[in-house]
Tab-separated table of C-alpha atoms and ligand atoms in Angstrom:
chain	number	residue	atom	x	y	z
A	132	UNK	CA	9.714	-116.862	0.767
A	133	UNK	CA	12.342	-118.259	-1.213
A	134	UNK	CA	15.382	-116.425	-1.650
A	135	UNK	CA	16.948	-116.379	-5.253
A	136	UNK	CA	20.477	-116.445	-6.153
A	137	UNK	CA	22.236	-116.097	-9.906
A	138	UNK	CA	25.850	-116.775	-9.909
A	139	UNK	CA	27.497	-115.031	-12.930
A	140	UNK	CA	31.155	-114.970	-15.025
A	141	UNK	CA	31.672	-114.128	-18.630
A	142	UNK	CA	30.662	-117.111	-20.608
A	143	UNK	CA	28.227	-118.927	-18.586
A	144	UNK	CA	29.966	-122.303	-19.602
A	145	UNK	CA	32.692	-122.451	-16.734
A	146	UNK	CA	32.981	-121.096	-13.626
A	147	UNK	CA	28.998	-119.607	-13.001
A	148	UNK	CA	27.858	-123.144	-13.746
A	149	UNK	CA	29.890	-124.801	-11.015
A	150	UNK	CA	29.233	-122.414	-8.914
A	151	UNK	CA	25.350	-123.147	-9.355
A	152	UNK	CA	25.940	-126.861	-8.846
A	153	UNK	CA	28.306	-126.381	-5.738
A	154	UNK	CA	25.865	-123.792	-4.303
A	155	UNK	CA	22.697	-126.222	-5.051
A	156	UNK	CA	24.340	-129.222	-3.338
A	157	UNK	CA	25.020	-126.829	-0.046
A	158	UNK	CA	21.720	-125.496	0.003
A	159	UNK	CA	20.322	-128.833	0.041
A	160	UNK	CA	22.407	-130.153	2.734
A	161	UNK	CA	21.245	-126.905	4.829
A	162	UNK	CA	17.518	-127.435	3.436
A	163	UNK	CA	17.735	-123.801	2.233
A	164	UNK	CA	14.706	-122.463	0.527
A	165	UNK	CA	16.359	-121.412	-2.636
A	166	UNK	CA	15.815	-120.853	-6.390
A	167	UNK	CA	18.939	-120.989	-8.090
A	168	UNK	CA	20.288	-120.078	-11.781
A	169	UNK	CA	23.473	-118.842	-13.701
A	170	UNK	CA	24.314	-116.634	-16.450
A	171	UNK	CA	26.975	-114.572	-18.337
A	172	UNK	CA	27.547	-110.820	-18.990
A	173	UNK	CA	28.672	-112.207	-22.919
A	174	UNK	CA	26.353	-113.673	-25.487
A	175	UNK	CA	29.230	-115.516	-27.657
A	176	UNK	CA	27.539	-118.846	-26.029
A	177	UNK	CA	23.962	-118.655	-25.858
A	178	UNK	CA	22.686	-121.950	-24.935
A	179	UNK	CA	25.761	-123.896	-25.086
A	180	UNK	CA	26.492	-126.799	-22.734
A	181	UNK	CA	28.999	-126.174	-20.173
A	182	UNK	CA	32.409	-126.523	-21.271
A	183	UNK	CA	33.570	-130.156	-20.876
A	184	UNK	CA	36.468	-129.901	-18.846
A	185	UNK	CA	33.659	-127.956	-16.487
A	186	UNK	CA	31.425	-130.763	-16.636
A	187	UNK	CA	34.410	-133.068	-15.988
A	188	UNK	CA	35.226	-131.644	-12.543
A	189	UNK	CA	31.553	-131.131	-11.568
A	190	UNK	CA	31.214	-134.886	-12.594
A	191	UNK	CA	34.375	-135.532	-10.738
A	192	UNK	CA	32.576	-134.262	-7.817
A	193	UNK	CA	29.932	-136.126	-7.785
A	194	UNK	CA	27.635	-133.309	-10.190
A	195	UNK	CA	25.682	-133.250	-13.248
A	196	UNK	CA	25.783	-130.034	-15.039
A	197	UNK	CA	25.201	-131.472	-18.141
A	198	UNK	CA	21.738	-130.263	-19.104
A	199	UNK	CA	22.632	-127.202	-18.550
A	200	UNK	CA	22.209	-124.407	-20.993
A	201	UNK	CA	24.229	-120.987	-21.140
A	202	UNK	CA	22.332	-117.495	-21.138
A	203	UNK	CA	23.244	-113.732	-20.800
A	204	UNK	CA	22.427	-111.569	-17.955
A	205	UNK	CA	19.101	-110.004	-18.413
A	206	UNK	CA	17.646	-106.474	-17.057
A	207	UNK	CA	15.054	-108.372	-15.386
A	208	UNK	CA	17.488	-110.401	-13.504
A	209	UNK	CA	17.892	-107.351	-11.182
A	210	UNK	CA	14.558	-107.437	-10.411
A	211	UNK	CA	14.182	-111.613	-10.163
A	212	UNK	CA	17.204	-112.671	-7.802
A	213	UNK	CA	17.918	-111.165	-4.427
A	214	UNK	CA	21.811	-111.728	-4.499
A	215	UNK	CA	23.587	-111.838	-8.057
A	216	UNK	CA	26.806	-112.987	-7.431
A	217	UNK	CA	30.165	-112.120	-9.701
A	218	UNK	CA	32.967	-114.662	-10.430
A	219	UNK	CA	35.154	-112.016	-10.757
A	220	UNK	CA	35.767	-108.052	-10.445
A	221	UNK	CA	35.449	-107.462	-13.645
A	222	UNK	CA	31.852	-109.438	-13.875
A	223	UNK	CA	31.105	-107.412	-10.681
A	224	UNK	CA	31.595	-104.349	-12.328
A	225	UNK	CA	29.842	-105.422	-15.391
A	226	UNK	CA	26.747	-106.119	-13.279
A	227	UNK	CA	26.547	-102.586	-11.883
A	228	UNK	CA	26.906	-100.755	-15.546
A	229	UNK	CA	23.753	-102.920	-16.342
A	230	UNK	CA	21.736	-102.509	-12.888
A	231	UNK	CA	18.696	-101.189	-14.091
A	232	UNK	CA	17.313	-98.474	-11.362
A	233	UNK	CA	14.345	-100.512	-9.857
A	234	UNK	CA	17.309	-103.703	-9.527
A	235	UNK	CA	16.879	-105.053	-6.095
A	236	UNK	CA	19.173	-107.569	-6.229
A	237	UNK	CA	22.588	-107.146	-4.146
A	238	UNK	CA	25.891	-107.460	-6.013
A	239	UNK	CA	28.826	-109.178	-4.544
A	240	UNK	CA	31.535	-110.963	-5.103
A	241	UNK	CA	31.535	-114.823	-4.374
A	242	UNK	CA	34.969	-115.253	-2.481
A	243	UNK	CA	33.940	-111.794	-0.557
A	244	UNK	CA	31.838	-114.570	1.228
A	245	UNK	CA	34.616	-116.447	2.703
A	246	UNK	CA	36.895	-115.003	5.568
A	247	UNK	CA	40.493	-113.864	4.384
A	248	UNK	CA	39.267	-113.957	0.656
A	249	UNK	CA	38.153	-110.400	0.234
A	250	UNK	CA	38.300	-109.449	-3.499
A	251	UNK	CA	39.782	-112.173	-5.113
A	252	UNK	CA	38.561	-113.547	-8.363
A	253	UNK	CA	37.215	-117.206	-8.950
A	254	UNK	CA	40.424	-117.578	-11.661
A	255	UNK	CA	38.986	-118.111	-15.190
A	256	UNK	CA	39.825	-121.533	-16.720
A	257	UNK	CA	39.093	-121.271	-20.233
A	258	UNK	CA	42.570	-120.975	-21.293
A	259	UNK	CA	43.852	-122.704	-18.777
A	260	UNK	CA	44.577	-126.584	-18.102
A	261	UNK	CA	42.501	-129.090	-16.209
A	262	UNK	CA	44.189	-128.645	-12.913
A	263	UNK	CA	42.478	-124.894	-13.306
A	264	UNK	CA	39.227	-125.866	-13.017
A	265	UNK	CA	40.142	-128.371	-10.150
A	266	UNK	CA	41.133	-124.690	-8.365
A	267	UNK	CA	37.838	-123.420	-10.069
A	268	UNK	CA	36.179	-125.911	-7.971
A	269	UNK	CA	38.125	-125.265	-5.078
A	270	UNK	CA	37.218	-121.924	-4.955
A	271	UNK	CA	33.512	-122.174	-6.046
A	272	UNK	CA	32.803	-124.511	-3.161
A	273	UNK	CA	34.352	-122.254	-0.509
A	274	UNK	CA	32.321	-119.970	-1.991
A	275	UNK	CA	29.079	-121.711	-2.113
A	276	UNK	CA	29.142	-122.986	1.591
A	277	UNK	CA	30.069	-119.504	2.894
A	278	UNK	CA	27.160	-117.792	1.173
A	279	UNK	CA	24.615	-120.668	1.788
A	280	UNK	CA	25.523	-120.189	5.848
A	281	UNK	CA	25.024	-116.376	5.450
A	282	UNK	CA	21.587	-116.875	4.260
A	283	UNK	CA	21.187	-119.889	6.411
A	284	UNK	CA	21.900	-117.149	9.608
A	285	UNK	CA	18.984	-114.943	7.807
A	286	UNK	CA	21.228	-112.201	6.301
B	359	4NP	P1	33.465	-118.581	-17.908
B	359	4NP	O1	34.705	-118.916	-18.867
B	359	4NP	O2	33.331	-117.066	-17.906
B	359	4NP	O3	33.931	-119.095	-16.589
B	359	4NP	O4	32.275	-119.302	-18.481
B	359	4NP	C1	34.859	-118.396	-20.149
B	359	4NP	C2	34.177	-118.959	-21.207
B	359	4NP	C3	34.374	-118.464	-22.468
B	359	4NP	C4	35.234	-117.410	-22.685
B	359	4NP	C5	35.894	-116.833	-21.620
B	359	4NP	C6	35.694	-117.326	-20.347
B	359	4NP	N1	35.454	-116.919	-23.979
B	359	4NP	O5	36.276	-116.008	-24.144
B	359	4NP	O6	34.823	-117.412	-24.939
């Protein structure tokens, strides 16, 4: 059975995107049986684009996120993905004020995936300058090929 994933920040125009994109392009290279998606805890960009400077590093990168669209979190996500996975602490703790009680999904952080990362927050970019969401990147593809591996290894 495929296992589902939703990667999730605040806006769903930023980081979560390039995290789906970074995480897509690992699975494939592991052939990972995977559905994938992203989303944000806020509604102030309902389906928005990704932000450009987002879609400038994923392009950068050799990604597309363009056709992307933004959406909030839903109840039913809980049910849908078997790992939701936070950008940041405060997106973490977001997602476990809106776990509904029959959620299956588990909640963790992405860079709780990679060794000697434990608890640190994808940085958001939005206010930031371009170099941030080269770091952004950075971080999201660390991410993505530690998590890919640990459901590559069955866990
Ligand atoms: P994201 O970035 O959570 O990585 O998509 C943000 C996008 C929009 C806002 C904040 C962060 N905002 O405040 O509108």
């Amino acid at each position: 059975m495929k296992t589902a994933v939703l990667f999730v920040c605040l806006g769903n125009i930023c980081r979560s995107p390039l995290a789906e994109a970074a995480f897509r392009r690992e699975a494939e290279r592991l052939g990972l049986e995977v559905e994938i998606d992203s989303a944000g805890t806020g509604d102030w960009h309902i389906g928005y684009p990704p932000d450009p400077r987002a879609a400038a590093v994923a392009a950068r990168n050799g990604v597309d996120i363009s056709d992307l669209r933004a959406r909030q979190v839903t109840a039913d996500d809980f049910r849908r993905f078997d790992h939701i996975v936070a950008l940041d602490s405060k997106n973490l703790r977001d997602l476990e004020r809106l776990r509904p009680a029959d959620g299956k999904a588990r909640l963790s952080l992405l860079l709780d995936h990679v060794d000697g990362r434990q608890g640190q927050a994808v940085a958001d970019p939005y206010y930031g300058e371009d170099s941030h969401f080269d770091s952004a990147w950075d971080d999201v593809t660390a991410g993505a090929q530690a998590l890919a591996r640990r459901i590559a290894e069955g866990e």
